[in-house]
CSV table of C-alpha atoms and ligand atoms in Angstrom, one decimal:
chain,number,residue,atom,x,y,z
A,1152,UNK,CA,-3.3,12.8,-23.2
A,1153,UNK,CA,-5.2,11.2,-20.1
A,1154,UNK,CA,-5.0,13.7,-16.5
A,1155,UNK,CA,-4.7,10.6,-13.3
A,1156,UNK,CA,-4.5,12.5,-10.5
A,1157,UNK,CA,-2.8,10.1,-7.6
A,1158,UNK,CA,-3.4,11.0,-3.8
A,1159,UNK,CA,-0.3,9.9,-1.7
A,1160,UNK,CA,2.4,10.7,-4.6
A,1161,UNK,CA,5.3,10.9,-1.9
A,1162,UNK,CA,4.3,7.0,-0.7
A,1163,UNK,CA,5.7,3.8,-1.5
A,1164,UNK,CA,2.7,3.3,-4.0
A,1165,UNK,CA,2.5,6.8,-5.5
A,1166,UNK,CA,6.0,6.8,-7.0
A,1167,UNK,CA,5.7,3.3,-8.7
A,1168,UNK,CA,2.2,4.3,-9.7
A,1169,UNK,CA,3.4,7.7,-11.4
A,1170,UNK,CA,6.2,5.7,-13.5
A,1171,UNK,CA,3.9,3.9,-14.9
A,1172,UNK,CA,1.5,6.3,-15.7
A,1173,UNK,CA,4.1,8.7,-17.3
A,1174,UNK,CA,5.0,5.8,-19.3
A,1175,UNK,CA,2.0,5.4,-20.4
A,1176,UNK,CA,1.6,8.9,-21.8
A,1177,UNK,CA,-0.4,10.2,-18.8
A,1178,UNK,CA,-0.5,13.9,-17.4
A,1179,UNK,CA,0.4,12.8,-13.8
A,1180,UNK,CA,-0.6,15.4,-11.0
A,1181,UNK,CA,0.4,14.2,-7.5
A,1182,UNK,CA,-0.9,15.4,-4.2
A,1183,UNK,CA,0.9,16.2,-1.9
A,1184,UNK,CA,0.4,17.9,2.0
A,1185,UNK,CA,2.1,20.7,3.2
A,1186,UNK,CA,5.0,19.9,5.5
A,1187,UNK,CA,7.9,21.8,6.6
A,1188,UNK,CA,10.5,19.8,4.7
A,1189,UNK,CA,10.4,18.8,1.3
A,1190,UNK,CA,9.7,14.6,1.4
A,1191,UNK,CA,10.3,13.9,-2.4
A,1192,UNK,CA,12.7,11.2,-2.1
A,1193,UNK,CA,10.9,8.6,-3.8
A,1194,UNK,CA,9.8,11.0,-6.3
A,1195,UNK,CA,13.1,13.2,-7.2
A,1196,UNK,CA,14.3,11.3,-9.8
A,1197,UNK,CA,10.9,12.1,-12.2
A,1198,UNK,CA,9.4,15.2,-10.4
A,1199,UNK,CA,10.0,17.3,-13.3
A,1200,UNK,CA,7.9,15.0,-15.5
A,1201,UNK,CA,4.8,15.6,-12.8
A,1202,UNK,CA,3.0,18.4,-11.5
A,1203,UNK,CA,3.6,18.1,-7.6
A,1204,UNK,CA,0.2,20.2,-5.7
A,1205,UNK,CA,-0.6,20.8,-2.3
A,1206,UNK,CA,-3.9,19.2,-1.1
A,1207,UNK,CA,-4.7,17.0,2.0
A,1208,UNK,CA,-7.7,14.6,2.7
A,1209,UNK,CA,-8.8,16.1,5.6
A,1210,UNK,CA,-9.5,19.4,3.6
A,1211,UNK,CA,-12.5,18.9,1.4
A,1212,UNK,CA,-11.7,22.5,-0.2
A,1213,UNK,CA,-8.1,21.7,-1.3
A,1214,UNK,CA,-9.9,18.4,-3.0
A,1215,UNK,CA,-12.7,20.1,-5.1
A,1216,UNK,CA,-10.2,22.6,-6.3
A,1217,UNK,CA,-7.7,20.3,-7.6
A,1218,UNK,CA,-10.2,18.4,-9.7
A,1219,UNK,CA,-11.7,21.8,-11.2
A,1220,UNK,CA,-8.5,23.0,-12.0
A,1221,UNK,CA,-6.9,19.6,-13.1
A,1222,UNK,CA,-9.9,18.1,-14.8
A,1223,UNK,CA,-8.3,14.0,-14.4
A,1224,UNK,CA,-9.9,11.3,-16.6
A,1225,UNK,CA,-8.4,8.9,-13.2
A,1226,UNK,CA,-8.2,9.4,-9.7
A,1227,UNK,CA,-6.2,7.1,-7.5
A,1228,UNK,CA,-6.8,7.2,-3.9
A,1229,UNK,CA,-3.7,6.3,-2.5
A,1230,UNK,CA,-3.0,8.8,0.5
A,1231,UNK,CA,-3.6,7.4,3.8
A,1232,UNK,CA,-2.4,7.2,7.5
A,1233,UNK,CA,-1.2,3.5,6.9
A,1234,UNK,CA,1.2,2.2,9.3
A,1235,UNK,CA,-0.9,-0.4,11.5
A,1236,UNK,CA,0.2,0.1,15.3
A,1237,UNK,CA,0.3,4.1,14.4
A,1238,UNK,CA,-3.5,3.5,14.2
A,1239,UNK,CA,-3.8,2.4,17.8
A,1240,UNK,CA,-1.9,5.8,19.3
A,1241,UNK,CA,-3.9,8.1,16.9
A,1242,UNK,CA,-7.4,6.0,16.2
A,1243,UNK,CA,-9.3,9.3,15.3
A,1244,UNK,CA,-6.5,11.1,12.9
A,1245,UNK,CA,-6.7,7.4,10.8
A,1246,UNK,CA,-10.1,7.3,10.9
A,1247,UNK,CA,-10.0,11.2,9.5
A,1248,UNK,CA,-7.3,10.6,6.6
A,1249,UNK,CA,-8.1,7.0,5.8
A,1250,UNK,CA,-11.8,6.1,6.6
A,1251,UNK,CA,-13.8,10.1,5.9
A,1252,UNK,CA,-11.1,11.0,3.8
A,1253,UNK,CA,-12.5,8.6,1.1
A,1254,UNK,CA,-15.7,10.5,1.3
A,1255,UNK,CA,-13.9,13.7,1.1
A,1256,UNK,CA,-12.6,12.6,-2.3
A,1257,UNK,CA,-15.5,10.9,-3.4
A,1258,UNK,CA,-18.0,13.7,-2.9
A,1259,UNK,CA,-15.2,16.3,-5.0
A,1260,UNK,CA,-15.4,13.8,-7.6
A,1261,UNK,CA,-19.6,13.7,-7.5
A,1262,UNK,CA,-19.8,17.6,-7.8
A,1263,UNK,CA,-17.0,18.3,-10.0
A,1264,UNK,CA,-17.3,15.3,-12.7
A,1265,UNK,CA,-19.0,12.5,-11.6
A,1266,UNK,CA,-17.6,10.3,-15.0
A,1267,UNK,CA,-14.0,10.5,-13.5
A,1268,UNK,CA,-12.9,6.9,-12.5
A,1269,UNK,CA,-11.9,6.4,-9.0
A,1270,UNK,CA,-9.4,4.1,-7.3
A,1271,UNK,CA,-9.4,3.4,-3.7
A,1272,UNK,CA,-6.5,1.6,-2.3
A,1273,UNK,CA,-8.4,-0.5,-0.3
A,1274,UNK,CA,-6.3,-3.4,1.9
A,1275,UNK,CA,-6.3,-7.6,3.1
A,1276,UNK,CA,-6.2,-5.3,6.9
A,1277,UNK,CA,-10.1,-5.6,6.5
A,1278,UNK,CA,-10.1,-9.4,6.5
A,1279,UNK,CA,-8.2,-9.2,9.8
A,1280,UNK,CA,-9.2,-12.5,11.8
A,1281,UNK,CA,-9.9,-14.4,8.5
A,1282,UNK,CA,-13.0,-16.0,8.2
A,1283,UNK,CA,-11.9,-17.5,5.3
A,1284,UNK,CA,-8.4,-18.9,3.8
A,1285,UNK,CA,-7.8,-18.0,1.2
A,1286,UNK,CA,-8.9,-14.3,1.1
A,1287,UNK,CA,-11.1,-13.7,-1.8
A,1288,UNK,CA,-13.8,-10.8,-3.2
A,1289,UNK,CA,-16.6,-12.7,-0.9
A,1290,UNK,CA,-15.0,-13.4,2.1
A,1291,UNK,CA,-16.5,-11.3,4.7
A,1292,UNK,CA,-14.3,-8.5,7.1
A,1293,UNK,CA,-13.3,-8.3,10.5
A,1294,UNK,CA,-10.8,-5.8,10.9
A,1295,UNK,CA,-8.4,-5.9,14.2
A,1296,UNK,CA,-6.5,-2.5,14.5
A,1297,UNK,CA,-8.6,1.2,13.8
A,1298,UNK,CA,-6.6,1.3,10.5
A,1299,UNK,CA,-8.2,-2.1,9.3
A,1300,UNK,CA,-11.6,-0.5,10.2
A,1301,UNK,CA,-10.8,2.7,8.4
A,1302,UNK,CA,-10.3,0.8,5.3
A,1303,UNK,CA,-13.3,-1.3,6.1
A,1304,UNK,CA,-15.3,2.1,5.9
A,1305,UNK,CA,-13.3,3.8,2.5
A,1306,UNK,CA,-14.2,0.2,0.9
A,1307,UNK,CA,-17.6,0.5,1.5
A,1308,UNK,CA,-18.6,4.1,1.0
A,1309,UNK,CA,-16.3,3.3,-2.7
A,1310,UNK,CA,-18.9,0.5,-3.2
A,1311,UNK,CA,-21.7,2.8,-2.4
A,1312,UNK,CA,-21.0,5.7,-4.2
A,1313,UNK,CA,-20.6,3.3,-7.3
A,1314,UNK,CA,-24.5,1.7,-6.0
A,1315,UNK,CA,-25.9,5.4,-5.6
A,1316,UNK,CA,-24.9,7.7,-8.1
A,1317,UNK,CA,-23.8,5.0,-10.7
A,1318,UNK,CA,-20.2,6.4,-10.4
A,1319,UNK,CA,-17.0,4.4,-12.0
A,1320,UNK,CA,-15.6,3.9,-8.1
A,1321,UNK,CA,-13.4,1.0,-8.0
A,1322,UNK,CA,-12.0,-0.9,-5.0
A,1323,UNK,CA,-8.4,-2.8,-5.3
A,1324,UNK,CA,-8.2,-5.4,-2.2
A,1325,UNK,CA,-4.3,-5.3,-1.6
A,1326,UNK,CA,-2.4,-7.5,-0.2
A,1327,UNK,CA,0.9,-6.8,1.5
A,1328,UNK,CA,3.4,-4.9,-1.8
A,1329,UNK,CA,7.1,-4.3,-0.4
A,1330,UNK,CA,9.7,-3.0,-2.6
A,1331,UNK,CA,13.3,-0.4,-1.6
A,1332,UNK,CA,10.8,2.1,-1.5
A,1333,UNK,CA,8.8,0.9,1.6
A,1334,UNK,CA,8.6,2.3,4.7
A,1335,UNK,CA,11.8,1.8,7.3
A,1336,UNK,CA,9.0,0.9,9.7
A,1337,UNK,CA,7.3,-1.7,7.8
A,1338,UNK,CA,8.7,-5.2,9.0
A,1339,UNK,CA,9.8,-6.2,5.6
A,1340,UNK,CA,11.9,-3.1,5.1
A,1341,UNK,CA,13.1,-3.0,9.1
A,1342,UNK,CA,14.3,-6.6,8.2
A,1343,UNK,CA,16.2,-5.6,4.9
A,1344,UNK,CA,18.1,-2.9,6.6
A,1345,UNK,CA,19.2,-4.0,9.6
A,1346,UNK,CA,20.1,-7.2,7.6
A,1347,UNK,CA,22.4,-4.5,5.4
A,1348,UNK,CA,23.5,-2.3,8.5
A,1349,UNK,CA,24.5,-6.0,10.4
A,1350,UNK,CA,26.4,-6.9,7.1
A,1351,UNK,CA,28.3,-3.5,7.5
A,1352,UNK,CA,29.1,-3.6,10.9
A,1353,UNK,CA,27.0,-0.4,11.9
A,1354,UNK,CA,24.8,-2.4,14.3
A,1355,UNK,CA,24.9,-6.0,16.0
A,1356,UNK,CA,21.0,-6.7,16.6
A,1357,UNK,CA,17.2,-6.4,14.9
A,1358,UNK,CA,14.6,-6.6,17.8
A,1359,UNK,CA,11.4,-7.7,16.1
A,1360,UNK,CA,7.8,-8.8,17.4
A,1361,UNK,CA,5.7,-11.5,16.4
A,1362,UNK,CA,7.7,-13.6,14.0
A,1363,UNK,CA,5.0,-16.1,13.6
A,1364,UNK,CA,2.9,-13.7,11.9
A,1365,UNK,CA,1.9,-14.9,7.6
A,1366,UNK,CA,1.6,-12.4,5.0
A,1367,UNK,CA,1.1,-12.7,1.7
A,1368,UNK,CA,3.9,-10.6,0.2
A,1369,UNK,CA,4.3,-8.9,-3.3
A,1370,UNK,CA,6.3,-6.3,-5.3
A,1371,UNK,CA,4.6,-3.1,-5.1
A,1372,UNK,CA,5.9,-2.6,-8.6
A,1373,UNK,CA,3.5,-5.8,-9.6
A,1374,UNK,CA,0.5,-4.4,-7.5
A,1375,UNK,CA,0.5,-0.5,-9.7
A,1376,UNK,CA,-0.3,-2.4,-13.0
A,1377,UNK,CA,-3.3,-3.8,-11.3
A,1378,UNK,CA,-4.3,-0.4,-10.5
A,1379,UNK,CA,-3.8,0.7,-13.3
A,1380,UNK,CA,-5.9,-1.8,-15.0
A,1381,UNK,CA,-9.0,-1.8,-13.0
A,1382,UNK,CA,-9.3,1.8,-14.5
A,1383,UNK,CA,-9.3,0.4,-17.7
A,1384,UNK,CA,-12.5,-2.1,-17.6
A,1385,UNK,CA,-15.8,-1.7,-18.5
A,1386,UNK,CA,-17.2,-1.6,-15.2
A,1387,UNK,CA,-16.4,-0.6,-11.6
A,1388,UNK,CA,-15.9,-3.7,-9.2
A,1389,UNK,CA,-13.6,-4.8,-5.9
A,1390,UNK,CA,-11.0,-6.7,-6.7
A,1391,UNK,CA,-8.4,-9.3,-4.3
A,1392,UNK,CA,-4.5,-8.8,-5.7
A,1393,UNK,CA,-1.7,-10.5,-4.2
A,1394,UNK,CA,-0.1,-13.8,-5.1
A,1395,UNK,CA,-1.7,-16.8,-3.7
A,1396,UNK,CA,1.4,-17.8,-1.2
A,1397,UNK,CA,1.8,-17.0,2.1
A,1398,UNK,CA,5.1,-16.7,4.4
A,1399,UNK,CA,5.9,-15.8,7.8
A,1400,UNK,CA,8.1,-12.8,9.2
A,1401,UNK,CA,10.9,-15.1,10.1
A,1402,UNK,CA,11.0,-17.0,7.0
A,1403,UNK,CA,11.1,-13.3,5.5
A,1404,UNK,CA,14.4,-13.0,7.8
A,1405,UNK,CA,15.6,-16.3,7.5
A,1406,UNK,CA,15.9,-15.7,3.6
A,1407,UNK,CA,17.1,-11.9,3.9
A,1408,UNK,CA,20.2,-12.9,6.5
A,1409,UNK,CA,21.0,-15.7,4.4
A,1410,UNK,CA,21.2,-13.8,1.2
A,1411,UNK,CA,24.2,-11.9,3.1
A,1412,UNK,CA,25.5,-14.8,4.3
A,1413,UNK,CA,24.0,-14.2,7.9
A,1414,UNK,CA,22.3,-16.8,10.5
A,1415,UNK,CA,18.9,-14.6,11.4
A,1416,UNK,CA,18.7,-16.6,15.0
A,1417,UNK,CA,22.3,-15.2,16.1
A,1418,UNK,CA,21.1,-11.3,15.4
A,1419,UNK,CA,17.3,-11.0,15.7
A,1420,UNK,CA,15.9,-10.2,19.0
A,1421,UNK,CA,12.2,-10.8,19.9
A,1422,UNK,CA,11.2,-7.8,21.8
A,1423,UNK,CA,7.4,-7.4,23.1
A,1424,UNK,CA,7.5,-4.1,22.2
A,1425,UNK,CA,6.4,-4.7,18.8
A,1426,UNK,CA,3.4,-6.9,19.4
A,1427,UNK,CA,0.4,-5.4,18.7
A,1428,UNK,CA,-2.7,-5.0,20.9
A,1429,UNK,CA,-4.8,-7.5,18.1
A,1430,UNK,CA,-3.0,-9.5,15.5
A,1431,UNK,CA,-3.6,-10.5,11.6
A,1432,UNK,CA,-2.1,-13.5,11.9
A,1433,UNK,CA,-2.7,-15.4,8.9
A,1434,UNK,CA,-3.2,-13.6,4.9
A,1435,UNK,CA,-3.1,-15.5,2.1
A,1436,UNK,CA,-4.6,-14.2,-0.9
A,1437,UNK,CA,-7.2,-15.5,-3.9
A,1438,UNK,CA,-6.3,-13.6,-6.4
A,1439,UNK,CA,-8.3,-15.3,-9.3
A,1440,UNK,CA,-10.6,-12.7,-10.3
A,1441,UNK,CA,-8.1,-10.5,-11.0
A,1442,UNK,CA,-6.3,-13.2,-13.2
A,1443,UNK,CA,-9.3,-14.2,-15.3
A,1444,UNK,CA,-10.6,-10.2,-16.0
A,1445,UNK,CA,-8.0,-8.4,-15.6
A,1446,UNK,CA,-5.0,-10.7,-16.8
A,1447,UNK,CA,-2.9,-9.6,-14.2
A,1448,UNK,CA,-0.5,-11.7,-12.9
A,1449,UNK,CA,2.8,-10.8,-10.4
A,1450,UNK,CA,6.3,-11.1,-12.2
A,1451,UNK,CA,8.3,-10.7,-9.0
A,1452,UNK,CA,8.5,-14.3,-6.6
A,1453,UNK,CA,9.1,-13.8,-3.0
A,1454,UNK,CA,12.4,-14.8,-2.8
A,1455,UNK,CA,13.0,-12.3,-5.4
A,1456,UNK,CA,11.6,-9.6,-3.6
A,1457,UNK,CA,13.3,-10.4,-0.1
A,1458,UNK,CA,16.7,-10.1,-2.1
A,1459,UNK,CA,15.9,-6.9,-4.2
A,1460,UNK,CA,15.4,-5.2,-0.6
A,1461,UNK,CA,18.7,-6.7,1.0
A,1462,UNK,CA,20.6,-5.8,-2.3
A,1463,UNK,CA,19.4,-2.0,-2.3
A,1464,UNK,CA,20.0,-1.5,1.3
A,1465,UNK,CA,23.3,-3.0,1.2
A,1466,UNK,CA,24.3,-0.6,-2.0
A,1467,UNK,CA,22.7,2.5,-0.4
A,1468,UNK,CA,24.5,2.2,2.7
A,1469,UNK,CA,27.8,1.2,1.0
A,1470,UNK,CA,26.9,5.1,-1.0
B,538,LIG,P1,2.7,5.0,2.3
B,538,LIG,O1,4.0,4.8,1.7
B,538,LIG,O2,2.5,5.1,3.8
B,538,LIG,O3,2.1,6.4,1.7
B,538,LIG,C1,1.0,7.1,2.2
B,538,LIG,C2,0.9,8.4,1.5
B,538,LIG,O4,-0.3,9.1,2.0
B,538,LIG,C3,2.1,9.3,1.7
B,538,LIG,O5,2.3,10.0,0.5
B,538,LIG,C4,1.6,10.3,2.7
B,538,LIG,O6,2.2,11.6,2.7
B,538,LIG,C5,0.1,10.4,2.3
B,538,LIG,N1,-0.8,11.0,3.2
B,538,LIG,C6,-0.9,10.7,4.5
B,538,LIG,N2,-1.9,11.5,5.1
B,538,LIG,C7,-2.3,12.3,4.2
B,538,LIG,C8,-3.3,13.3,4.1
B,538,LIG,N3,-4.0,13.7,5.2
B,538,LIG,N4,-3.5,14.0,3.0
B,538,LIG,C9,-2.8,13.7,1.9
B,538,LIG,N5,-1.9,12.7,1.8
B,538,LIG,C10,-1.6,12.1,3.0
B,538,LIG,O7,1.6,3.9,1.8
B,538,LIG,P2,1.8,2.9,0.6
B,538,LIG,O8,2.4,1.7,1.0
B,538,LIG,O9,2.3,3.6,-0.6
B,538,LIG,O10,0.3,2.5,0.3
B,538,LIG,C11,-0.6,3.3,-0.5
B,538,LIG,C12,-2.0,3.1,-0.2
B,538,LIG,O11,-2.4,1.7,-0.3
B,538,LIG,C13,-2.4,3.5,1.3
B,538,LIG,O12,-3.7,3.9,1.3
B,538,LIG,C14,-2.3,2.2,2.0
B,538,LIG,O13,-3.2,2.2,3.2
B,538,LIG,C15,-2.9,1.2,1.0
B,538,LIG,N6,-2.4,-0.2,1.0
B,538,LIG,C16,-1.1,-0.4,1.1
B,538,LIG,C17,-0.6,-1.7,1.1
B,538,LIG,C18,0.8,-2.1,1.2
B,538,LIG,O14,1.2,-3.2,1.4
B,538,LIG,N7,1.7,-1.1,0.8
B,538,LIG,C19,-1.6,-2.8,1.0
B,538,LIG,C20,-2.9,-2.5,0.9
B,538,LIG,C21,-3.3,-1.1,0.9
B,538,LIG,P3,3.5,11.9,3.5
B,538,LIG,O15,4.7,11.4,2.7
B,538,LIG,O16,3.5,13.3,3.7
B,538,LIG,O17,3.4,11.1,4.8
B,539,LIG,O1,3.6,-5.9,9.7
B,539,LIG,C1,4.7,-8.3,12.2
B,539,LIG,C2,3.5,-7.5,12.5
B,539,LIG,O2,3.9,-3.4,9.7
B,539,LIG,C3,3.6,-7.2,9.1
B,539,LIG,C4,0.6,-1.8,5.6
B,539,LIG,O3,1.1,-1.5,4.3
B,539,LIG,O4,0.2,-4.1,4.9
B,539,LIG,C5,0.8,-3.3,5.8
B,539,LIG,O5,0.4,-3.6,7.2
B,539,LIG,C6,3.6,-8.2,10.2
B,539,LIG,C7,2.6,-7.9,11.4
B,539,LIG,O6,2.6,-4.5,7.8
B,539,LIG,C8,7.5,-6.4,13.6
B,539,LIG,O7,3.0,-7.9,13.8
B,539,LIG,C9,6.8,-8.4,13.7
B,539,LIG,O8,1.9,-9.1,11.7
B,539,LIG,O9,5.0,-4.7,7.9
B,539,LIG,P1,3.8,-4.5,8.7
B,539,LIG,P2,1.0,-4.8,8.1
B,539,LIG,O10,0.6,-4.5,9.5
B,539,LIG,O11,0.7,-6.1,7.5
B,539,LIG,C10,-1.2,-3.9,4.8
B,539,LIG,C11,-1.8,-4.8,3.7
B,539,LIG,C12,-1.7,-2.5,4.8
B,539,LIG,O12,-2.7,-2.2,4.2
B,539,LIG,C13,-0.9,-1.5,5.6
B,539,LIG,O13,-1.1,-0.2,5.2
B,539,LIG,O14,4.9,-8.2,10.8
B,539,LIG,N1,5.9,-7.8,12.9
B,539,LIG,N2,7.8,-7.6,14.1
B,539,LIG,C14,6.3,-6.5,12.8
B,539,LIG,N3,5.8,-5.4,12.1
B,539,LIG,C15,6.5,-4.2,12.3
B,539,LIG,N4,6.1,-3.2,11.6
B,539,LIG,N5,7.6,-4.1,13.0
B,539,LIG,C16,8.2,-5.2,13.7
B,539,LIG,O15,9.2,-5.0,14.4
């Protein structure tokens, strides 16, 4: 049975990754850091099939301990400070976590087993003001918020490691992956439920701020089995995943007010305090490496996705 250790478990990523895995016949081991409540709730319903452990990214002990005790075939980076605009209040905790914490991980893997294989979640926040459309392997970086830069860094030192010590480091270029799960402060998921809590009558307004903004959109559930499947090639290499298509944040909430019947312009409220101090403004994704090597290709369209979200929101808060 194949030991993946996945950094992050309690994330958006880290749950759909671990179902898959487990389904797979894996050992899954998720890391988690200490806090003073319990945050399992996108684990709960399969934490008895895992082995939940403390360890952070900032604490290279807690990291080489894991993997002697563990001993993973897989290690998938996935823990990070990764909410954009947090990045620009606490610049030197996301460069800690998300830029040196790659390192920290990296260098456990050289000294304990340098044959385990090594996933970093690496994101489309590095091409930042694209120099390129569409987005692909080549196109170079230039990162517009301290958590794009961060990433720039844990991309790199992944490429490097693989370059230096001939280690199986791999580096998955994400683009934007939304699911229930997500974050109630990511816009897709701030749209879904306010759309649900507006549907309900528990509140009359979403305040939003730069609608114009494109993203290329996906279902996290998709994006895992890329993961997944980077692990499984001959060789380490980056690779771009998302699906080719780009939209913008209102057409996100056009589609998500519609789908309960709603008008977005009659409840969305553009407030300034959500503009951020540099913009992405335009992603859009080439994703055809990864559909020539590794056959990977997204089940779940964007409409799809937009009315997954509304639907769960609406039967949670009905619950
Ligand atoms: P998420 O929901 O924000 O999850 C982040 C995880 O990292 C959480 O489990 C968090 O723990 C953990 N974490 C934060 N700081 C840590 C530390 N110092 N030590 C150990 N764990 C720590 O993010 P996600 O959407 O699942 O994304 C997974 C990864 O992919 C992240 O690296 C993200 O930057 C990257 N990425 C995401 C996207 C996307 O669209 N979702 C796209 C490209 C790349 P707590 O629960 O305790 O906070
Ligand atoms: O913003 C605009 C905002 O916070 C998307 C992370 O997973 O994906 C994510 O980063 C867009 C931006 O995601 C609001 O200005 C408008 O242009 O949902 P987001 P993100 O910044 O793209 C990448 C790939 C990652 O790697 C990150 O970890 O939406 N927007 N109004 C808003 N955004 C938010 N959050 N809130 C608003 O009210």
């Amino acid at each position: 049975m194949p030991t993946a250790i996945i950094t992050g478990i309690t994330g958006q990523d880290g749950s759909y990754l671990a179902e898959l895995l487990l389904n797979k016949g894996y050992r899954v081991i998720g890391v988690a850091r200490r806090s003073s409540t319990v945050n399992y709730e996108r684990i709960e319903h399969f934490v008895d099939d895992i082995t939940v452990v403390q360890g952070d990214l900032q604490d290279q002990g807690s990291l080489l301990s894991l993997l002697e005790e563990y001993k993973p075939t897989e290690v998938y980076n996935l823990a990070a400070q990764s909410f954009v605009p947090t990045s620009w209040n606490q610049p030197a905790l996301t460069g800690d976590v998300t830029a040196l914490g790659v390192t920290r991980m990296l260098e456990a893997i050289r000294f304990v087993n340098s044959k385990i294989r090594f996933y970093q979640a690496s994101s489309s926040e590095m091409f930042g003001k694209v120099m390129e459309v569409p987005q692909s392997e080549d196109t170079p970086f230039y990162p517009r918020s301290p958590y794009g830069v961060a990433k720039v860094y844990g991309h790199w030192i992944t490429v490097n490691y693989r370059e230096s010590f001939d280690m199986f480091a791999t580096s998955g270029i994400l683009f934007n992956h939304e699911s229930p799960r997500r974050g109630m402060e990511f816009v897709t998921r701030k749209i879904s439920n306010a759309v649900a809590n507006i549907k309900l009558g528990k509140t009359k307004e979403l305040r939003l701020g730069n609608l114009e903004a494109q993203r290329d959109w996906g279902f996290a559930g998709d994006y895992v089995e890329a993961m997944w499947l980077m692990l499984q090639q001959d060789h380490p290499d980056n690779y771009v995943i998302g699906t080719g298509e780009t939209h913008s944040v209102r057409e996100f909430c056009e589609i998500a007010f519609a789908h309960a019947d709603l008008d977005y312009k009659e409840f969305v409220v553009m407030d300034e305090k959500f503009y951020r101090p540099a913009e992405v403004d335009l992603l859009i994704s080439d994703p055809s490496k990864a559909r020539m090597a590794l056959k990977w290709e997204p089940a779940v369209s964007f409409k799809e996705l937009v009315t997954m979200m509304v639907d769960s929101d609406l039967a949670r808060l009905k619950r």
